[in-house]
GROMACS .gro file of C-alpha atoms in nm:
model
  514
    1MET     CA    1  -1.247  -5.009   2.067
    2ASP     CA    2  -1.037  -5.059   2.380
    3LYS     CA    3  -1.163  -5.004   2.733
    4SER     CA    4  -0.986  -4.671   2.784
    5SER     CA    5  -1.148  -4.521   2.473
    6ILE     CA    6  -1.492  -4.631   2.592
    7VAL     CA    7  -1.431  -4.467   2.930
    8ALA     CA    8  -1.300  -4.156   2.756
    9ARG     CA    9  -1.611  -4.128   2.541
   10GLY     CA   10  -1.822  -4.152   2.852
   11ARG     CA   11  -1.628  -3.871   3.011
   12LEU     CA   12  -1.667  -3.663   2.695
   13ALA     CA   13  -2.043  -3.699   2.722
   14VAL     CA   14  -2.034  -3.577   3.083
   15ILE     CA   15  -1.810  -3.284   2.997
   16SER     CA   16  -2.024  -3.190   2.698
   17ALA     CA   17  -2.333  -3.189   2.917
   18HIS     CA   18  -2.173  -2.932   3.144
   19LEU     CA   19  -2.041  -2.716   2.863
   20LEU     CA   20  -2.359  -2.717   2.658
   21GLN     CA   21  -2.628  -2.644   2.915
   22SER     CA   22  -2.868  -2.525   2.651
   23ILE     CA   23  -2.888  -2.403   2.294
   24ASP     CA   24  -2.985  -2.060   2.430
   25GLU     CA   25  -2.655  -2.023   2.614
   26ASP     CA   26  -2.461  -2.114   2.300
   27ASP     CA   27  -2.654  -1.852   2.104
   28ALA     CA   28  -2.582  -1.596   2.375
   29PHE     CA   29  -2.209  -1.654   2.355
   30SER     CA   30  -2.219  -1.644   1.976
   31ARG     CA   31  -2.370  -1.297   2.001
   32ILE     CA   32  -2.111  -1.190   2.256
   33LEU     CA   33  -1.813  -1.316   2.058
   34GLU     CA   34  -1.860  -1.124   1.737
   35THR     CA   35  -1.590  -1.221   1.489
   36SER     CA   36  -1.334  -0.945   1.446
   37CYS     CA   37  -1.321  -0.803   1.096
   38VAL     CA   38  -0.952  -0.735   1.150
   39SER     CA   39  -0.802  -1.069   1.245
   40ALA     CA   40  -1.048  -1.333   1.130
   41GLN     CA   41  -1.166  -1.191   0.797
   42SER     CA   42  -0.879  -0.971   0.689
   43PRO     CA   43  -0.765  -1.031   0.329
   44VAL     CA   44  -0.400  -0.986   0.425
   45PRO     CA   45  -0.209  -1.220   0.193
   46PRO     CA   46   0.056  -1.460   0.319
   47PRO     CA   47   0.415  -1.331   0.307
   48GLN     CA   48   0.581  -1.365  -0.031
   49ASN     CA   49   0.898  -1.564  -0.088
   50LEU     CA   50   1.173  -1.331   0.026
   51LYS     CA   51   1.464  -1.555  -0.064
   52GLY     CA   52   1.765  -1.382  -0.210
   53SER     CA   53   2.089  -1.227  -0.100
   54LEU     CA   54   2.233  -0.903   0.029
   55MET     CA   55   2.553  -0.744  -0.095
   56ILE     CA   56   2.723  -0.566   0.192
   57VAL     CA   57   3.002  -0.318   0.130
   58ASP     CA   58   3.229  -0.259   0.432
   59GLU     CA   59   3.332   0.105   0.393
   60ARG     CA   60   3.605   0.051   0.651
   61THR     CA   61   3.795  -0.190   0.429
   62GLY     CA   62   3.627  -0.166   0.090
   63LYS     CA   63   3.551  -0.538   0.095
   64LYS     CA   64   3.223  -0.681  -0.028
   65TYR     CA   65   3.030  -0.964   0.137
   66GLN     CA   66   2.729  -1.163   0.018
   67VAL     CA   67   2.477  -1.270   0.282
   68GLN     CA   68   2.197  -1.515   0.201
   69VAL     CA   69   1.834  -1.427   0.282
   70SER     CA   70   1.590  -1.709   0.359
   71GLU     CA   71   1.237  -1.748   0.223
   72GLU     CA   72   1.107  -1.598   0.548
   73GLY     CA   73   1.328  -1.291   0.513
   74THR     CA   74   1.589  -1.382   0.772
   75VAL     CA   75   1.967  -1.375   0.765
   76LYS     CA   76   2.200  -1.586   0.978
   77ALA     CA   77   2.367  -1.377   1.244
   78THR     CA   78   2.677  -1.594   1.215
   79ASP     CA   79   2.720  -1.481   0.854
   80PHE     CA   80   2.819  -1.140   0.985
   81LYS     CA   81   3.116  -1.281   1.173
   82LYS     CA   82   3.309  -1.295   0.845
   83ILE     CA   83   3.290  -0.915   0.818
   84THR     CA   84   3.611  -0.822   0.992
   85MET     CA   85   3.887  -0.563   0.977
   86GLY     CA   86   4.172  -0.799   1.043
   87LYS     CA   87   4.344  -1.040   1.277
   88ASN     CA   88   4.228  -0.894   1.610
   89ASP     CA   89   3.873  -0.827   1.494
   90LYS     CA   90   3.641  -1.120   1.576
   91GLY     CA   91   3.380  -1.003   1.328
   92LEU     CA   92   3.054  -0.812   1.349
   93LYS     CA   93   2.803  -0.887   1.624
   94LEU     CA   94   2.437  -0.790   1.614
   95TYR     CA   95   2.364  -0.568   1.912
   96ASP     CA   96   1.994  -0.609   1.991
   97PRO     CA   97   1.892  -0.526   2.352
   98GLY     CA   98   1.560  -0.688   2.434
   99TYR     CA   99   1.572  -0.892   2.110
  100LEU     CA  100   1.371  -0.630   1.922
  101ASN     CA  101   1.461  -0.781   1.586
  102THR     CA  102   1.616  -1.118   1.668
  103ALA     CA  103   1.451  -1.451   1.585
  104PRO     CA  104   1.625  -1.730   1.781
  105VAL     CA  105   1.383  -1.997   1.655
  106ARG     CA  106   1.163  -2.093   1.362
  107SER     CA  107   0.814  -2.189   1.478
  108SER     CA  108   0.482  -2.300   1.328
  109ILE     CA  109   0.276  -2.255   1.644
  110CYS     CA  110   0.161  -1.894   1.654
  111TYR     CA  111   0.143  -1.609   1.402
  112ILE     CA  112   0.119  -1.243   1.499
  113ASP     CA  113   0.093  -0.942   1.269
  114GLY     CA  114   0.107  -0.649   1.506
  115ASP     CA  115   0.043  -0.388   1.236
  116GLU     CA  116  -0.277  -0.558   1.123
  117GLY     CA  117  -0.392  -0.676   1.468
  118ILE     CA  118  -0.379  -1.045   1.375
  119LEU     CA  119  -0.329  -1.338   1.613
  120ARG     CA  120  -0.358  -1.696   1.494
  121TYR     CA  121  -0.291  -2.031   1.656
  122ARG     CA  122  -0.167  -2.281   1.395
  123GLY     CA  123  -0.338  -2.066   1.129
  124TYR     CA  124  -0.676  -2.031   1.307
  125PRO     CA  125  -0.787  -1.675   1.397
  126ILE     CA  126  -0.806  -1.633   1.773
  127GLU     CA  127  -1.163  -1.499   1.753
  128GLN     CA  128  -1.289  -1.816   1.585
  129LEU     CA  129  -1.120  -2.040   1.839
  130ALA     CA  130  -1.261  -1.835   2.127
  131GLU     CA  131  -1.609  -1.863   1.981
  132GLY     CA  132  -1.613  -2.230   1.890
  133SER     CA  133  -1.356  -2.423   2.095
  134SER     CA  134  -1.280  -2.521   2.452
  135TYR     CA  135  -0.946  -2.450   2.614
  136LEU     CA  136  -0.833  -2.812   2.605
  137GLU     CA  137  -0.930  -2.835   2.239
  138VAL     CA  138  -0.708  -2.532   2.169
  139ALA     CA  139  -0.430  -2.679   2.384
  140TYR     CA  140  -0.439  -2.992   2.166
  141LEU     CA  141  -0.421  -2.773   1.856
  142LEU     CA  142  -0.117  -2.588   1.987
  143MET     CA  143   0.053  -2.909   2.091
  144TYR     CA  144  -0.008  -3.133   1.791
  145GLY     CA  145  -0.080  -2.893   1.506
  146ASN     CA  146  -0.445  -2.975   1.427
  147LEU     CA  147  -0.783  -2.952   1.595
  148PRO     CA  148  -0.873  -3.291   1.744
  149SER     CA  149  -1.144  -3.523   1.622
  150GLU     CA  150  -1.420  -3.621   1.863
  151SER     CA  151  -1.242  -3.937   1.975
  152GLN     CA  152  -0.904  -3.759   2.000
  153LEU     CA  153  -1.058  -3.488   2.214
  154ALA     CA  154  -1.219  -3.746   2.441
  155ASP     CA  155  -0.889  -3.929   2.493
  156TRP     CA  156  -0.707  -3.599   2.545
  157GLU     CA  157  -0.951  -3.464   2.805
  158PHE     CA  158  -0.952  -3.797   2.986
  159ALA     CA  159  -0.569  -3.809   2.997
  160VAL     CA  160  -0.545  -3.455   3.135
  161SER     CA  161  -0.815  -3.528   3.391
  162GLN     CA  162  -0.638  -3.845   3.504
  163HIS     CA  163  -0.327  -3.642   3.586
  164SER     CA  164  -0.498  -3.355   3.770
  165ALA     CA  165  -0.415  -3.487   4.118
  166VAL     CA  166  -0.106  -3.338   4.282
  167PRO     CA  167   0.138  -3.533   4.504
  168GLN     CA  168   0.069  -3.480   4.872
  169GLY     CA  169   0.425  -3.357   4.914
  170ILE     CA  170   0.353  -3.065   4.680
  171LEU     CA  171   0.042  -2.975   4.879
  172ASP     CA  172   0.247  -2.991   5.199
  173ILE     CA  173   0.499  -2.750   5.049
  174ILE     CA  174   0.219  -2.510   4.957
  175GLN     CA  175   0.070  -2.530   5.306
  176ALA     CA  176   0.414  -2.464   5.457
  177MET     CA  177   0.444  -2.134   5.270
  178PRO     CA  178   0.404  -1.808   5.466
  179HIS     CA  179   0.042  -1.703   5.500
  180ASP     CA  180   0.107  -1.392   5.289
  181ALA     CA  181   0.313  -1.566   5.019
  182HIS     CA  182   0.238  -1.433   4.672
  183PRO     CA  183   0.049  -1.702   4.475
  184MET     CA  184   0.290  -1.668   4.183
  185GLY     CA  185   0.579  -1.743   4.415
  186VAL     CA  186   0.387  -2.049   4.533
  187LEU     CA  187   0.322  -2.158   4.173
  188VAL     CA  188   0.689  -2.117   4.076
  189SER     CA  189   0.798  -2.320   4.380
  190ALA     CA  190   0.544  -2.595   4.320
  191MET     CA  191   0.628  -2.626   3.950
  192SER     CA  192   0.996  -2.656   4.034
  193ALA     CA  193   0.922  -2.913   4.306
  194LEU     CA  194   0.736  -3.133   4.057
  195SER     CA  195   1.075  -3.211   3.906
  196VAL     CA  196   1.174  -3.378   4.234
  197PHE     CA  197   0.851  -3.577   4.251
  198HIS     CA  198   0.886  -3.704   3.893
  199PRO     CA  199   1.248  -3.825   3.861
  200ASP     CA  200   1.135  -4.049   3.576
  201ALA     CA  201   1.106  -3.734   3.364
  202ASN     CA  202   1.448  -3.589   3.444
  203PRO     CA  203   1.714  -3.618   3.168
  204ALA     CA  204   1.983  -3.547   3.427
  205LEU     CA  205   1.887  -3.876   3.593
  206ARG     CA  206   1.756  -4.083   3.301
  207GLY     CA  207   1.983  -3.969   3.018
  208GLN     CA  208   1.980  -3.694   2.758
  209ASP     CA  209   1.781  -3.905   2.511
  210LEU     CA  210   1.486  -3.936   2.749
  211TYR     CA  211   1.264  -3.689   2.566
  212LYS     CA  212   1.314  -3.859   2.231
  213SER     CA  213   1.036  -4.089   2.346
  214LYS     CA  214   0.695  -3.957   2.241
  215GLN     CA  215   0.535  -4.148   2.527
  216VAL     CA  216   0.757  -3.974   2.783
  217ARG     CA  217   0.693  -3.631   2.630
  218ASP     CA  218   0.318  -3.675   2.613
  219LYS     CA  219   0.304  -3.793   2.972
  220GLN     CA  220   0.474  -3.475   3.094
  221ILE     CA  221   0.240  -3.264   2.883
  222VAL     CA  222  -0.079  -3.410   3.033
  223ARG     CA  223   0.078  -3.407   3.380
  224ILE     CA  224   0.148  -3.034   3.366
  225LEU     CA  225  -0.181  -2.937   3.203
  226GLY     CA  226  -0.368  -3.147   3.458
  227LYS     CA  227  -0.177  -3.031   3.766
  228ALA     CA  228  -0.144  -2.658   3.690
  229PRO     CA  229  -0.503  -2.563   3.789
  230THR     CA  230  -0.488  -2.791   4.094
  231ILE     CA  231  -0.171  -2.620   4.217
  232ALA     CA  232  -0.317  -2.277   4.139
  233ALA     CA  233  -0.636  -2.360   4.329
  234ALA     CA  234  -0.433  -2.481   4.629
  235ALA     CA  235  -0.238  -2.153   4.624
  236TYR     CA  236  -0.566  -1.958   4.613
  237LEU     CA  237  -0.716  -2.154   4.901
  238ARG     CA  238  -0.393  -2.109   5.099
  239MET     CA  239  -0.448  -1.732   5.077
  240ALA     CA  240  -0.788  -1.782   5.241
  241GLY     CA  241  -0.653  -2.021   5.505
  242ARG     CA  242  -0.846  -2.311   5.357
  243PRO     CA  243  -0.722  -2.663   5.277
  244PRO     CA  244  -0.683  -2.778   4.917
  245VAL     CA  245  -0.973  -2.948   4.740
  246LEU     CA  246  -0.932  -3.259   4.530
  247PRO     CA  247  -1.012  -3.211   4.159
  248SER     CA  248  -1.326  -3.354   4.000
  249SER     CA  249  -1.306  -3.583   3.698
  250ASN     CA  250  -1.663  -3.511   3.589
  251LEU     CA  251  -1.625  -3.144   3.498
  252SER     CA  252  -1.465  -2.949   3.216
  253TYR     CA  253  -1.122  -2.795   3.262
  254SER     CA  254  -1.246  -2.451   3.365
  255GLU     CA  255  -1.541  -2.587   3.564
  256ASN     CA  256  -1.305  -2.808   3.759
  257PHE     CA  257  -1.085  -2.510   3.843
  258LEU     CA  258  -1.383  -2.310   3.973
  259TYR     CA  259  -1.504  -2.620   4.157
  260MET     CA  260  -1.177  -2.648   4.347
  261LEU     CA  261  -1.194  -2.279   4.438
  262ASP     CA  262  -1.557  -2.263   4.549
  263SER     CA  263  -1.694  -2.605   4.644
  264LEU     CA  264  -1.561  -2.606   5.002
  265GLY     CA  265  -1.525  -2.981   4.953
  266ASN     CA  266  -1.890  -3.036   4.861
  267ARG     CA  267  -1.865  -3.297   4.585
  268SER     CA  268  -2.212  -3.211   4.453
  269TYR     CA  269  -2.122  -2.844   4.392
  270THR     CA  270  -2.140  -2.726   4.030
  271PRO     CA  271  -1.994  -2.389   3.919
  272ASN     CA  272  -2.197  -2.147   3.712
  273PRO     CA  273  -2.158  -2.279   3.355
  274ARG     CA  274  -2.163  -1.930   3.202
  275LEU     CA  275  -1.880  -1.811   3.425
  276ALA     CA  276  -1.691  -2.132   3.352
  277ARG     CA  277  -1.728  -2.065   2.980
  278VAL     CA  278  -1.604  -1.707   3.024
  279LEU     CA  279  -1.300  -1.837   3.208
  280ASP     CA  280  -1.246  -2.098   2.936
  281ILE     CA  281  -1.245  -1.824   2.671
  282LEU     CA  282  -1.000  -1.619   2.876
  283PHE     CA  283  -0.779  -1.928   2.897
  284ILE     CA  284  -0.793  -1.962   2.517
  285LEU     CA  285  -0.694  -1.599   2.469
  286HIS     CA  286  -0.395  -1.637   2.703
  287ALA     CA  287  -0.283  -1.982   2.588
  288GLU     CA  288  -0.006  -1.872   2.352
  289HIS     CA  289   0.157  -1.556   2.223
  290GLU     CA  290   0.466  -1.645   2.025
  291MET     CA  291   0.818  -1.567   2.152
  292ASN     CA  292   0.729  -1.350   2.452
  293CYS     CA  293   0.951  -1.307   2.759
  294SER     CA  294   0.835  -1.615   2.950
  295THR     CA  295   0.809  -1.844   2.646
  296ALA     CA  296   1.160  -1.740   2.546
  297ALA     CA  297   1.268  -1.824   2.901
  298ALA     CA  298   1.112  -2.171   2.870
  299ARG     CA  299   1.293  -2.240   2.541
  300HIS     CA  300   1.615  -2.093   2.676
  301LEU     CA  301   1.611  -2.322   2.979
  302ALA     CA  302   1.497  -2.625   2.781
  303SER     CA  303   1.788  -2.580   2.540
  304SER     CA  304   2.021  -2.693   2.820
  305GLY     CA  305   1.843  -3.029   2.835
  306VAL     CA  306   1.692  -2.958   3.176
  307ASP     CA  307   1.367  -3.132   3.273
  308VAL     CA  308   1.045  -2.971   3.155
  309TYR     CA  309   0.923  -2.886   3.507
  310THR     CA  310   1.231  -2.675   3.580
  311ALA     CA  311   1.205  -2.509   3.237
  312LEU     CA  312   0.842  -2.416   3.299
  313ALA     CA  313   0.913  -2.301   3.654
  314GLY     CA  314   1.159  -2.054   3.500
  315ALA     CA  315   0.896  -1.943   3.250
  316VAL     CA  316   0.642  -1.883   3.527
  317GLY     CA  317   0.912  -1.687   3.712
  318ALA     CA  318   0.947  -1.459   3.409
  319LEU     CA  319   0.568  -1.424   3.390
  320TYR     CA  320   0.573  -1.314   3.756
  321GLY     CA  321   0.733  -0.984   3.649
  322PRO     CA  322   0.506  -0.676   3.652
  323LEU     CA  323   0.610  -0.587   3.296
  324HIS     CA  324   0.479  -0.923   3.172
  325GLY     CA  325   0.210  -1.106   3.368
  326GLY     CA  326   0.120  -0.833   3.617
  327ALA     CA  327   0.019  -0.559   3.376
  328ASN     CA  328  -0.359  -0.589   3.430
  329GLU     CA  329  -0.312  -0.507   3.798
  330ALA     CA  330  -0.158  -0.175   3.690
  331VAL     CA  331  -0.467  -0.108   3.476
  332LEU     CA  332  -0.699  -0.151   3.775
  333LYS     CA  333  -0.485   0.082   3.982
  334MET     CA  334  -0.491   0.342   3.705
  335LEU     CA  335  -0.870   0.323   3.661
  336SER     CA  336  -0.919   0.351   4.036
  337GLU     CA  337  -0.699   0.660   4.047
  338ILE     CA  338  -0.901   0.820   3.765
  339GLY     CA  339  -1.217   0.741   3.959
  340THR     CA  340  -1.484   0.899   3.740
  341ILE     CA  341  -1.543   0.979   3.374
  342GLU     CA  342  -1.517   1.350   3.451
  343ASN     CA  343  -1.150   1.307   3.546
  344ILE     CA  344  -1.049   1.149   3.216
  345PRO     CA  345  -0.960   1.471   3.026
  346GLU     CA  346  -0.724   1.575   3.305
  347PHE     CA  347  -0.568   1.228   3.307
  348ILE     CA  348  -0.524   1.230   2.928
  349GLU     CA  349  -0.343   1.562   2.947
  350GLY     CA  350  -0.125   1.425   3.225
  351VAL     CA  351  -0.026   1.132   3.003
  352LYS     CA  352   0.054   1.360   2.710
  353SER     CA  353   0.271   1.580   2.930
  354ARG     CA  354   0.444   1.265   3.065
  355LYS     CA  355   0.324   1.331   3.419
  356ARG     CA  356   0.095   1.027   3.423
  357LYS     CA  357   0.134   0.675   3.288
  358MET     CA  358  -0.139   0.499   3.091
  359SER     CA  359  -0.149   0.125   3.152
  360GLY     CA  360  -0.322  -0.123   2.923
  361PHE     CA  361  -0.248   0.074   2.606
  362GLY     CA  362   0.022  -0.013   2.359
  363HIS     CA  363   0.209  -0.339   2.314
  364ARG     CA  364   0.557  -0.449   2.218
  365VAL     CA  365   0.410  -0.633   1.917
  366TYR     CA  366   0.070  -0.479   1.836
  367LYS     CA  367   0.054  -0.145   1.659
  368ASN     CA  368  -0.317  -0.196   1.610
  369TYR     CA  369  -0.607  -0.307   1.832
  370ASP     CA  370  -0.507  -0.624   2.018
  371PRO     CA  371  -0.756  -0.884   1.885
  372ARG     CA  372  -0.773  -1.045   2.230
  373ALA     CA  373  -0.885  -0.717   2.385
  374LYS     CA  374  -1.188  -0.702   2.154
  375VAL     CA  375  -1.307  -1.043   2.269
  376ILE     CA  376  -1.245  -0.964   2.637
  377LYS     CA  377  -1.432  -0.634   2.614
  378ASN     CA  378  -1.743  -0.822   2.501
  379LEU     CA  379  -1.695  -1.088   2.769
  380ALA     CA  380  -1.703  -0.823   3.040
  381GLU     CA  381  -2.072  -0.760   2.982
  382GLU     CA  382  -2.150  -1.131   3.018
  383VAL     CA  383  -1.972  -1.145   3.353
  384PHE     CA  384  -2.140  -0.828   3.479
  385SER     CA  385  -2.483  -0.972   3.392
  386ILE     CA  386  -2.413  -1.253   3.639
  387VAL     CA  387  -2.214  -1.097   3.924
  388GLY     CA  388  -2.303  -0.729   3.891
  389ARG     CA  389  -2.156  -0.437   3.702
  390ASP     CA  390  -1.818  -0.295   3.802
  391PRO     CA  391  -1.843   0.087   3.800
  392LEU     CA  392  -1.489   0.110   3.664
  393ILE     CA  393  -1.602  -0.042   3.334
  394GLU     CA  394  -1.765   0.291   3.244
  395VAL     CA  395  -1.436   0.467   3.315
  396ALA     CA  396  -1.251   0.212   3.102
  397ILE     CA  397  -1.487   0.246   2.805
  398ALA     CA  398  -1.478   0.625   2.822
  399LEU     CA  399  -1.099   0.627   2.854
  400GLU     CA  400  -1.065   0.400   2.551
  401LYS     CA  401  -1.297   0.623   2.348
  402ALA     CA  402  -1.111   0.939   2.451
  403ALA     CA  403  -0.771   0.790   2.372
  404LEU     CA  404  -0.869   0.648   2.033
  405SER     CA  405  -1.009   0.986   1.926
  406ASP     CA  406  -0.696   1.174   2.035
  407GLU     CA  407  -0.430   1.230   1.769
  408TYR     CA  408  -0.154   1.187   2.030
  409PHE     CA  409  -0.243   0.820   2.086
  410VAL     CA  410  -0.347   0.744   1.729
  411LYS     CA  411  -0.020   0.878   1.589
  412ARG     CA  412   0.177   0.660   1.831
  413LYS     CA  413  -0.042   0.357   1.751
  414LEU     CA  414  -0.141   0.310   2.115
  415TYR     CA  415  -0.443   0.080   2.130
  416PRO     CA  416  -0.596  -0.120   2.418
  417ASN     CA  417  -0.416  -0.449   2.483
  418VAL     CA  418  -0.531  -0.772   2.645
  419ASP     CA  419  -0.468  -0.637   2.996
  420PHE     CA  420  -0.699  -0.336   2.964
  421TYR     CA  421  -1.024  -0.524   3.027
  422SER     CA  422  -0.909  -0.860   3.169
  423GLY     CA  423  -0.837  -0.718   3.515
  424LEU     CA  424  -1.193  -0.585   3.539
  425ILE     CA  425  -1.333  -0.928   3.455
  426TYR     CA  426  -1.111  -1.104   3.706
  427ARG     CA  427  -1.202  -0.854   3.977
  428ALA     CA  428  -1.572  -0.888   3.896
  429MET     CA  429  -1.535  -1.266   3.932
  430GLY     CA  430  -1.393  -1.216   4.280
  431PHE     CA  431  -1.024  -1.283   4.221
  432PRO     CA  432  -0.776  -1.075   4.423
  433THR     CA  433  -0.531  -0.873   4.214
  434GLU     CA  434  -0.229  -1.077   4.326
  435PHE     CA  435  -0.396  -1.384   4.173
  436PHE     CA  436  -0.429  -1.228   3.826
  437PRO     CA  437  -0.087  -1.350   3.701
  438VAL     CA  438  -0.177  -1.704   3.809
  439LEU     CA  439  -0.485  -1.687   3.586
  440PHE     CA  440  -0.242  -1.594   3.309
  441ALA     CA  441   0.001  -1.875   3.393
  442ILE     CA  442  -0.252  -2.162   3.397
  443PRO     CA  443  -0.350  -2.139   3.028
  444ARG     CA  444  -0.004  -2.031   2.912
  445MET     CA  445   0.124  -2.377   3.012
  446ALA     CA  446  -0.015  -2.496   2.677
  447GLY     CA  447   0.197  -2.243   2.492
  448TYR     CA  448   0.508  -2.323   2.693
  449LEU     CA  449   0.464  -2.696   2.637
  450SER     CA  450   0.400  -2.662   2.265
  451HIS     CA  451   0.723  -2.464   2.228
  452TRP     CA  452   0.909  -2.714   2.444
  453ARG     CA  453   0.782  -2.998   2.227
  454GLU     CA  454   0.866  -2.813   1.906
  455SER     CA  455   1.219  -2.734   2.025
  456LEU     CA  456   1.288  -3.104   2.086
  457ASP     CA  457   1.217  -3.182   1.720
  458ASP     CA  458   1.395  -2.878   1.574
  459PRO     CA  459   1.731  -2.980   1.419
  460ASP     CA  460   1.852  -2.621   1.466
  461THR     CA  461   1.801  -2.630   1.843
  462LYS     CA  462   2.123  -2.556   2.025
  463ILE     CA  463   2.195  -2.458   2.383
  464MET     CA  464   2.121  -2.087   2.396
  465ARG     CA  465   2.435  -1.889   2.470
  466PRO     CA  466   2.401  -1.527   2.350
  467ALA     CA  467   2.712  -1.323   2.286
  468GLN     CA  468   2.786  -0.993   2.457
  469VAL     CA  469   2.965  -0.668   2.380
  470TYR     CA  470   3.239  -0.626   2.639
  471THR     CA  471   3.278  -0.267   2.761
  472GLY     CA  472   3.493  -0.315   3.072
  473VAL     CA  473   3.856  -0.239   3.154
  474TRP     CA  474   4.083  -0.414   2.906
  475MET     CA  475   4.350  -0.543   3.146
  476ARG     CA  476   4.473  -0.489   3.501
  477HIS     CA  477   4.763  -0.625   3.701
  478TYR     CA  478   4.677  -0.801   4.026
  479MET     CA  479   4.760  -0.618   4.353
  480PRO     CA  480   4.788  -0.797   4.691
  481LEU     CA  481   4.521  -0.711   4.947
  482ARG     CA  482   4.740  -0.511   5.186
  483GLU     CA  483   4.866  -0.292   4.902
  484ARG     CA  484   4.520  -0.180   4.792
  485MET     CA  485   4.424   0.169   4.898
  486VAL     CA  486   4.086   0.341   4.865
  487SER     CA  487   4.105   0.708   4.785
  488PRO     CA  488   3.856   0.942   4.958
  489SER     CA  489   3.749   1.049   4.611
  490GLU     CA  490   3.704   0.690   4.495
  491THR     CA  491   3.402   0.678   4.264
  492THR     CA  492   3.396   0.306   4.184
  493ASP     CA  493   3.093   0.103   4.281
  494LYS     CA  494   3.093  -0.057   4.625
  495LEU     CA  495   2.864  -0.221   4.878
  496GLY     CA  496   2.604   0.023   5.000
  497GLN     CA  497   2.468   0.060   5.350
  498VAL     CA  498   2.272  -0.254   5.435
  499SER     CA  499   1.981  -0.178   5.663
  500ILE     CA  500   1.986  -0.336   6.008
  501SER     CA  501   1.666  -0.415   6.192
  502ASN     CA  502   1.598  -0.290   6.542
  503ALA     CA  503   1.594  -0.651   6.659
  504THR     CA  504   1.951  -0.692   6.531
  505ARG     CA  505   2.059  -0.367   6.703
  506ARG     CA  506   1.905  -0.498   7.028
  507ARG     CA  507   2.098  -0.823   6.995
  508LEU     CA  508   2.425  -0.649   6.915
  509SER     CA  509   2.389  -0.417   7.214
  510GLY     CA  510   2.400  -0.713   7.451
  511LYS     CA  511   2.691  -0.926   7.560
  512ALA     CA  512   2.751  -1.299   7.549
  513ALA     CA  513   2.932  -1.490   7.820
  514ALA     CA  514   3.304  -1.541   7.752
   0.00000   0.00000   0.00000
């Protein structure tokens, strides 16, 4: 056994000691994380072989076309280009705003059945992984396809830990940000800046074949997984006007993150192991979720051959959006507006009459109970037993019960999603609402990276360049500037009134020397 493996095993022993404080704590979490009968034990069979063909009759021309169907039940969009009416017809395009039924990739990383409420990473039910694994163990699974052995996990954790330090230049950039900078904006900027600090990982500088090297790929993976919580912690501390704290190599992934937030530089500080485990489970639940908006952004950017740091900065930028990573903040605002259980019936009626909006219910994919939400709901009680009970939890539970017993919501298949309870847990743990998306972004790095890695090996990967349906004016003849006239009744779009600050008005009212 080489020296690095011996050191890694030693580190595994230290990490295990922190994670497994006692048998009693393990038993407590086993009771909390009851396995879902929907996702983990459901007898839903695997999809059957759907291979075959479709016969399409074009009623415009009377022509018939045969389109092949794959085993997975997909057709090639390019096959529809041959369905045309003649010389000036370029063929059929598939118009699919929001990609509601478009699969741009084939992936073996994550499986979701929204109708059955199933979420699996590499075939493992999410509930079982949350109960039995650590975040880094799950990250390894997502990345390499199998759960690691003891020695593989030790080497993996050691490698990630060794790359947790962030270049001083990145910390300087974070400290130079405005005092009220949103932490997601800081994270996006820092992730992008990492590209500059690691030119050895940039295909634009080192050649397009750079990422064909497994060694180069793996180095970027452990760099990003190691640095993400350090950057996030620095952004958090920046909000409080405090300097960044160096990571510890003797703690687990989640413990180290809490250590950087709360130690105030005291190297002997140890976070509460139960809260660290809760955070670890939350990280597992948020690690991957198939071809969502931000993951699609990562694969889209990576398809151009750009470096992985820029690709992931774009993904984090997509996650920044309130319709994606900021949804749990909307849930907290909604629960606060409801205030008490007595106000729920009035709120429910407001939702049904479309006068109020219910956040945290319904999902683009799930038409059943989000399996992640079930785990998080149970975790909430564990957090409250340590830091105190949030009064809004009673409102949340009562609202869920009222909605799930109302035909209006049941008929529309509106069930609680992962955001419904996660915001309450984060708030109970003392995180400000603007930091919630960062707590989403840290673990999702594993999902982004696994898709990035998979895309590099996929022979079907091409630079993503979607088509469009042109609806503009067909052709115009150019007119010189002085001949263009604007009619008083002109209805075309134009520049609106740009607001001018009072300081600008003050400056413009003065005169400068000739």
